[in-house]
XYZ file of C-alpha atoms in Angstrom:
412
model
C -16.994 22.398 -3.856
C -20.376 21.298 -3.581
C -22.525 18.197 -4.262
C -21.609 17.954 -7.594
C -17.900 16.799 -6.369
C -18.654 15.149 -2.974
C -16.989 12.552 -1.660
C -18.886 8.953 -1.729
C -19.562 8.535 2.251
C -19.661 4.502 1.780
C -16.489 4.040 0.440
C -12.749 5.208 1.442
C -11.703 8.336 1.049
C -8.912 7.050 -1.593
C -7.803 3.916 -2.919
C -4.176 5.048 -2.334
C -4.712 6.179 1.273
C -6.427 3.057 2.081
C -3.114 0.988 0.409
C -0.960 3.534 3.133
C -2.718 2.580 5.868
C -2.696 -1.030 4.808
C 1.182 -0.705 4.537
C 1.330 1.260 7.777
C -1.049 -1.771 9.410
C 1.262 -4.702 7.991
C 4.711 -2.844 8.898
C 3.376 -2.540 12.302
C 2.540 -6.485 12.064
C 5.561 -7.366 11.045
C 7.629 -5.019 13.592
C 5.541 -6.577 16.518
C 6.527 -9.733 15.451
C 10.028 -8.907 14.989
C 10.058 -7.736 18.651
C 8.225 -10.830 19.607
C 10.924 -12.817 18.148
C 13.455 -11.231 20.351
C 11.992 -11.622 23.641
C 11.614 -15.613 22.630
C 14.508 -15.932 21.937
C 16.164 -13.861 25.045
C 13.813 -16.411 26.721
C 15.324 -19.203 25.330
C 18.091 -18.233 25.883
C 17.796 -18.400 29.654
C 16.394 -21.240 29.599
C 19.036 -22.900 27.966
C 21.498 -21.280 29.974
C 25.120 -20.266 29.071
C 26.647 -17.658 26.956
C 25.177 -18.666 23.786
C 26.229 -16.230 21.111
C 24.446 -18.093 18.432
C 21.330 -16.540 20.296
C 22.770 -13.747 21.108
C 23.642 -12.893 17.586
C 20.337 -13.733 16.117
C 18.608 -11.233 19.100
C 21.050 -8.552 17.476
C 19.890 -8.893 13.987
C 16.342 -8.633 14.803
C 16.686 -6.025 16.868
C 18.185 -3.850 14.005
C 15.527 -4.964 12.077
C 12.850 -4.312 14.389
C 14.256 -0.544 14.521
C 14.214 -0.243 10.193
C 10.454 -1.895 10.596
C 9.728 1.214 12.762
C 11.390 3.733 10.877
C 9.538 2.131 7.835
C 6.393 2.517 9.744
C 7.054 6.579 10.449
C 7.807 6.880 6.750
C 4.762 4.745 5.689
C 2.663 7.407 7.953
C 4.397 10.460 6.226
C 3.771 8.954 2.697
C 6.917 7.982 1.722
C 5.723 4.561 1.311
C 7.725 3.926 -1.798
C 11.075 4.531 0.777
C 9.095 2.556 3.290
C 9.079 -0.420 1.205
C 12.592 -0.869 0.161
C 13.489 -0.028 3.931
C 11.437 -3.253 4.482
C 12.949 -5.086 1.794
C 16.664 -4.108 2.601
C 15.581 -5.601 5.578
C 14.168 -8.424 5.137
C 17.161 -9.689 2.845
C 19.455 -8.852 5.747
C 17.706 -10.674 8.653
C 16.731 -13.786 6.320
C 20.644 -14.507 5.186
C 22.361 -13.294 8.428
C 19.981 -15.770 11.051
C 20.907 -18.407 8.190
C 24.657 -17.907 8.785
C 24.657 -17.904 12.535
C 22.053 -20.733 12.857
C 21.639 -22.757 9.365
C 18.736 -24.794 11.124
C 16.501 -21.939 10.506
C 16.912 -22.250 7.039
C 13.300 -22.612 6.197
C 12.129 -19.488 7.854
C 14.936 -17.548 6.184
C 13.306 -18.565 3.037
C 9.673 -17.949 4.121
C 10.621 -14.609 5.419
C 12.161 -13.552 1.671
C 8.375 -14.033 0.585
C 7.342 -11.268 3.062
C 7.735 -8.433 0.856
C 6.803 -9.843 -2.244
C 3.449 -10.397 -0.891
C 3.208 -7.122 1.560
C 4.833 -4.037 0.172
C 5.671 -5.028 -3.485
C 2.682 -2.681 -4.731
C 4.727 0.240 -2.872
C 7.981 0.004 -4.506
C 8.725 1.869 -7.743
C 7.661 0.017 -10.497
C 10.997 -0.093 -12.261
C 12.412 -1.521 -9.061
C 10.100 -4.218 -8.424
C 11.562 -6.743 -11.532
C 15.176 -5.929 -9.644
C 13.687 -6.634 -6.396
C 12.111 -10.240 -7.694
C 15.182 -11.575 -9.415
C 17.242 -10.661 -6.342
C 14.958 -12.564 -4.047
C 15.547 -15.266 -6.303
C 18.685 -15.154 -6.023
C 19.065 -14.571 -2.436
C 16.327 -18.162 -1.864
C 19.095 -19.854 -3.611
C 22.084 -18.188 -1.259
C 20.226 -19.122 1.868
C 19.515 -22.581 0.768
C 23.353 -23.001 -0.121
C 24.587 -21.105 3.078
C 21.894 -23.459 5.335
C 24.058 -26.571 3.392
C 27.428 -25.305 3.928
C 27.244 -23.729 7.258
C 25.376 -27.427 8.554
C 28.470 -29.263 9.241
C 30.087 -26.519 10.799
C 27.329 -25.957 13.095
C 26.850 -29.211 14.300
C 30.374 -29.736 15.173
C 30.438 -26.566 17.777
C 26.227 -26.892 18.516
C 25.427 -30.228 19.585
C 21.310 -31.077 18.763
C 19.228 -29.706 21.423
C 14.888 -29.955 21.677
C 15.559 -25.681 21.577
C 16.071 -26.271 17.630
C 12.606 -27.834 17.163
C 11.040 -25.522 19.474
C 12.440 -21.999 17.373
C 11.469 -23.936 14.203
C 7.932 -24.667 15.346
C 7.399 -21.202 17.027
C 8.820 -18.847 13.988
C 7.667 -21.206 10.969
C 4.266 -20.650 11.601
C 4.111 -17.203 12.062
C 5.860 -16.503 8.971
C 3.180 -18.629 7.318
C 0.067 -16.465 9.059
C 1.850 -13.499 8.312
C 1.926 -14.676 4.184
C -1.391 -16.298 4.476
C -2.899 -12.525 5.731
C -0.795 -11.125 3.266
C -1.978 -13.235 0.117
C -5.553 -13.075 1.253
C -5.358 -9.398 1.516
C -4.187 -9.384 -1.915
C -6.570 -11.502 -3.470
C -9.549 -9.188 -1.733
C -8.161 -6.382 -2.981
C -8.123 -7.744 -6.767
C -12.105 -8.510 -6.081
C -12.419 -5.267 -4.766
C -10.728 -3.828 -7.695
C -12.844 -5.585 -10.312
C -15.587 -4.953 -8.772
C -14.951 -1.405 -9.033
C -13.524 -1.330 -12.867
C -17.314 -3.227 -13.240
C -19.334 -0.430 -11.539
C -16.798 1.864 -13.354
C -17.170 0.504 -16.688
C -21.365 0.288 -16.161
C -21.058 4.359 -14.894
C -19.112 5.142 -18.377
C -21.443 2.957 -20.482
C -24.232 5.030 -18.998
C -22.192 8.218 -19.243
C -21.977 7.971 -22.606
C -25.498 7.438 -23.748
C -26.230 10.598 -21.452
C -23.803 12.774 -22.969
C -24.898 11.548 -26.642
C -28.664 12.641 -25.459
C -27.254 15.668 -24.358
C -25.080 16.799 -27.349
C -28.267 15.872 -29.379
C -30.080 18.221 -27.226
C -27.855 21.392 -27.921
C -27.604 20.571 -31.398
C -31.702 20.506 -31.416
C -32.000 23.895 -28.578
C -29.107 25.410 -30.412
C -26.958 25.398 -33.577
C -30.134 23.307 -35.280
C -33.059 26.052 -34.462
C -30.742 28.680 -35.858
C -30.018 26.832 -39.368
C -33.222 25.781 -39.321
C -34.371 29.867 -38.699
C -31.742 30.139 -41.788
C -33.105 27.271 -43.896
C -36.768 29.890 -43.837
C -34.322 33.058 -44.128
C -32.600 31.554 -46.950
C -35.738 30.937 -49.154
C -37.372 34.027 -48.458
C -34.800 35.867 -49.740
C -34.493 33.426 -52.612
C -38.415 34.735 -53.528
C -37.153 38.166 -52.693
C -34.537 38.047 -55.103
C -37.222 37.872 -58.138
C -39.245 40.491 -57.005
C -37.104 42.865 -54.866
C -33.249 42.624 -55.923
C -32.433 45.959 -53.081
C -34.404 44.293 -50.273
C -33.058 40.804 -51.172
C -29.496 42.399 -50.401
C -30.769 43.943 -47.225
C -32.196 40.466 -46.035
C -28.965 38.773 -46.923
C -26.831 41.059 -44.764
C -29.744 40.518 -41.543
C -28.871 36.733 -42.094
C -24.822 36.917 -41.276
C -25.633 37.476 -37.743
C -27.665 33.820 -37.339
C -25.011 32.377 -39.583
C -22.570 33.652 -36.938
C -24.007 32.502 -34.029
C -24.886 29.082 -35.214
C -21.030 28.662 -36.029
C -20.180 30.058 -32.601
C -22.411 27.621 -30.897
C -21.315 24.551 -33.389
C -17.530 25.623 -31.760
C -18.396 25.762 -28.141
C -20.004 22.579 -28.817
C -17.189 20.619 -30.175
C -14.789 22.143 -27.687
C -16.616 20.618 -24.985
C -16.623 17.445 -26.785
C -12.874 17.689 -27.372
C -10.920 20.891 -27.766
C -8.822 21.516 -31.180
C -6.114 23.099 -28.629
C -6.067 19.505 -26.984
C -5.001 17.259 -29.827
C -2.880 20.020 -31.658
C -1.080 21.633 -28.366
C -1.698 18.982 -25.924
C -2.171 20.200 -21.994
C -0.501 23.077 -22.204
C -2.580 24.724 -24.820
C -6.203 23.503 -24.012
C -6.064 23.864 -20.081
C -5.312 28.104 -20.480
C -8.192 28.625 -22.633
C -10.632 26.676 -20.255
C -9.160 29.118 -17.277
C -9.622 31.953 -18.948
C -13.645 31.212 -18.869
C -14.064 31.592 -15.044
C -14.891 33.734 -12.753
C -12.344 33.491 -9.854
C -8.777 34.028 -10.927
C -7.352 30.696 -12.330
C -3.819 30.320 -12.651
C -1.983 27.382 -14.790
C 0.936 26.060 -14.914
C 1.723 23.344 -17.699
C 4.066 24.897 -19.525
C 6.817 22.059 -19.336
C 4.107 18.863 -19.324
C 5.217 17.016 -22.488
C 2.664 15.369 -24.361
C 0.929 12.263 -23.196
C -1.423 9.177 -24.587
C -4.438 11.043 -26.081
C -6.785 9.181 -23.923
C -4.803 10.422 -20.615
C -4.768 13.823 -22.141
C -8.291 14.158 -22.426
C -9.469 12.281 -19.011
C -6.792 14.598 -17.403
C -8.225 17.845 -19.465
C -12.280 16.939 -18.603
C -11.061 16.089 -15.377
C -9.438 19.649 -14.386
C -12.396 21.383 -16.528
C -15.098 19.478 -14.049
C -12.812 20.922 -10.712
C -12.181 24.184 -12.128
C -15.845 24.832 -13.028
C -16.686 23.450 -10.010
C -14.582 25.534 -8.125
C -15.812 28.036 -9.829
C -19.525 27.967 -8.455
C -19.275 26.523 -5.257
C -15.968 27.093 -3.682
C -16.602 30.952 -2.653
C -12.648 31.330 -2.463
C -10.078 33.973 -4.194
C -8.103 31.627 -6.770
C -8.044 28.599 -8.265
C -4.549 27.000 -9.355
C -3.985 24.252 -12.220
C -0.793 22.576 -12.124
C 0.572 19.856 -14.527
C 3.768 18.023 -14.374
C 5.845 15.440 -16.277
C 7.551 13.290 -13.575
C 11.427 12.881 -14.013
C 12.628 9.761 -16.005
C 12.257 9.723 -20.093
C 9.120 7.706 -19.606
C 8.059 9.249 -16.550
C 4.445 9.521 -15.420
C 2.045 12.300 -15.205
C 0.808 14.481 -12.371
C -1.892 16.588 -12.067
C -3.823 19.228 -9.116
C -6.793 21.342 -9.043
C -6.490 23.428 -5.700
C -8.688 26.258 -4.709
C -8.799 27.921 -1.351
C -12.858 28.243 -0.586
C -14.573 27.230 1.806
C -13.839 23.275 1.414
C -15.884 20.913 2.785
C -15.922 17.802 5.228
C -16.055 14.354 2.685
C -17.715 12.206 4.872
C -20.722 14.213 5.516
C -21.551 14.762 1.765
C -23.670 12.854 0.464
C -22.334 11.268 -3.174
C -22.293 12.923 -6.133
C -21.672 12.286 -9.923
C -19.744 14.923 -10.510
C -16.331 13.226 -8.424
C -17.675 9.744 -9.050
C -17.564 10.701 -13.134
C -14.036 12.361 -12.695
C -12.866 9.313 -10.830
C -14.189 6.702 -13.755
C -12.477 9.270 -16.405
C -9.096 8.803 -14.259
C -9.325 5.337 -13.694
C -10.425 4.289 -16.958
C -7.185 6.072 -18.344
C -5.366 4.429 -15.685
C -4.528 7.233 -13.227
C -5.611 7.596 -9.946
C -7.512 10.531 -8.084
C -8.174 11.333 -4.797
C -9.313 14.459 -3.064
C -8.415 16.690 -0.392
C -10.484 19.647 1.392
C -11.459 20.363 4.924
C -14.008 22.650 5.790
C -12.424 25.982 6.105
C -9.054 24.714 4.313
C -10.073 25.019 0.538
C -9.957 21.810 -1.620
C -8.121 20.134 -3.730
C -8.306 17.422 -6.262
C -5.240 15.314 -7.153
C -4.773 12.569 -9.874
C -2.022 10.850 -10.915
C -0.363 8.517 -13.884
C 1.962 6.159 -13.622
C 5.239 5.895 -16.225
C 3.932 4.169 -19.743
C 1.814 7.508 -21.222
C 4.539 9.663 -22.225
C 4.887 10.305 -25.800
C 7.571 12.233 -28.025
C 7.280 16.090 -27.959
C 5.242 16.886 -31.823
């Protein structure tokens, strides 16, 4: 692909990659300071001498968390970040009730370390998990809180106060609050950055759409208009003809079917481009064959199963594909170009989509922008899909967009 679908060199790549490596950058956080904690407390623990197995216990815990936190990492890097997150949740839930149990003193950071993926990964889970995932922490704040109580008493009797309590306290307490601080400041840029971007978005549409009005009012005026128009003169010279030449009257009638013809033929290119009949009567599967069959290269598609979808995600994914696949078309220089549409499992599963060609490709970061991506991007994100793309120079391209659960409607 060329200019028309280049990359924006001052942004990210993708929204969604960015979010990865965000997720890959907190696990890593969190893991170091998991590790951290261990070695503080294995120096503590010589400090205060003894077999303590209070300690010792604790150091155990972490440690098997520390090891999920860096499997959750490798996964997060792989993207499997929706397994990476309720790795780190699992977690979590362990380490905060089982360092409550063996020392009920560190009750409070128990509790602060339940907020942890809330704040951090809760974007990653699967978004019929993540009510599930809030009413269990609940829950669990509530069981640490009443373990902390009961397990008090118990403790005291076989732990007798020592300074060491204060000094875990002081040392984990705040770094559980930095870590949530981070975490809810990160959040709160990347709602800015978000609106900001649904604002440029929404100014990019507004100005698409007065463009594309001026532009179907230019191919009505070049086209379909000039011949009726031609007609409209046709018409009433045969109308004179008719009074004075009934046999060349005929003749001039049959010359006219031609112009008629065409000027229908262009009024139907016309509206398919503004919104295909196949679209709202067949859905995907019907409209996305007939724009494949208008290329050059070989364009495969397969959307046979894709159930049918909001109208407004059925025509941003539709113009979408058409923009890649005409693109693809021109610029890509390669030997096929592949559609591909699929329902996701689940009754009210999303909706995935892919353009892939295998051209030439291109580097992203040293094109310069274009509309062509930037208006496919708006389309997406104004339906409220996502779209990134892929392509390397020498590795072909390919442009991927996807909808979350919420769109699917009944088969018609």
């Amino acid at each position: 692909m060329a200019e028309q679908t280049a990359i924006e060199a001052d942004r990210p790549r993708l929204r969604s990659a960015s979010a990865e490596a965000r997720l890959r950058r907190y696990l890593l956080v969190n893991a170091i300071a998991v590790w951290v904690s261990v070695v503080v407390l294995l120096v503590l623990r010589t400090v205060v001498g003894g077999e303590s197995r209070t300690i010792l216990w604790t150091v155990e815990v972490l440690v098997g968390a520390g090891v999920l936190l860096l499997t959750a990492v490798l996964l997060a890097g792989r993207a499997r970040s929706g397994l990476a997150a309720g790795i780190v949740v699992v977690a979590t839930w362990v380490v905060a009730v089982s360092i409550t149990w063996f020392t009920p003193f560190i009750a409070p950071v128990g509790l602060l370390a339940l907020l942890l993926p809330l704040v951090i990964v809760a974007d990653h889970l699967p978004r019929r998990g993540r009510p599930l995932i809030v009413v269990a922490t609940t829950l669990l704040s509530g069981t640490i809180v009443a373990v902390g109580s009961l397990r008090t008493p118990e403790y005291e009797l076989t732990h007798p106060h020592s300074p060491i309590q204060a000094v875990v306290l002081a040392l984990f307490v705040p770094l559980l609050v930095t870590v949530l601080v981070l975490g809810l400041r990160d959040y709160v840029l990347r709602l800015h950055e978000r609106t900001r971007e649904l604002e440029e978005s929404r100014a990019r549409l507004a100005q698409a759409s007065v463009e594309a009005r001026r532009a179907i009012e230019r191919d009505l005026h070049d086209g379909a208009q000039q011949h009726l128009a031609t007609l409209a003169v046709d018409v009433g010279r045969v109308t004179r003809l008719c009074e004075t030449d009934p046999s060349r009257a005929r003749e001039a009638v049959h010359a006219l079917l031609p112009t008629v013809e065409l000027a229908i033929r262009e009024l139907r290119d016309l509206a398919h481009g503004i919104y295909p009949t196949a679209l709202g009567e067949k859905g995907l599967p019907g409209a996305l064959p007939a724009a494949a069959r208008r290329t050059v290269l070989p364009c495969s598609v397969e959307a046979r199963d894709a159930g049918r979808h909001a109208p407004a995600v059925e025509a941003a994914v539709y113009f979408c594909c058409l923009e890649a696949i005409q693109n693809a078309d021109r610029h890509s220089s390669g030997s096929l170009i592949a559609v591909r549409v699929t329902d996701e499992d689940g009754p009210d599963g999303g909706l995935a989509f892919s353009v892939t060609d295998d051209g030439v490709g291109f580097e992203p970061a040293s094109v310069l922008s274009g509309h062509g991506l930037t208006g496919m991007r708006d389309r997406i994100r104004a339906a409220g899909g996502e779209l990134r793309v892929e392509s390397a120079p020498g590795r072909g391209t390919a442009v991927l967009g996807h909808f979350p659960p919420g769109t699917r409607q009944p088969r018609r």
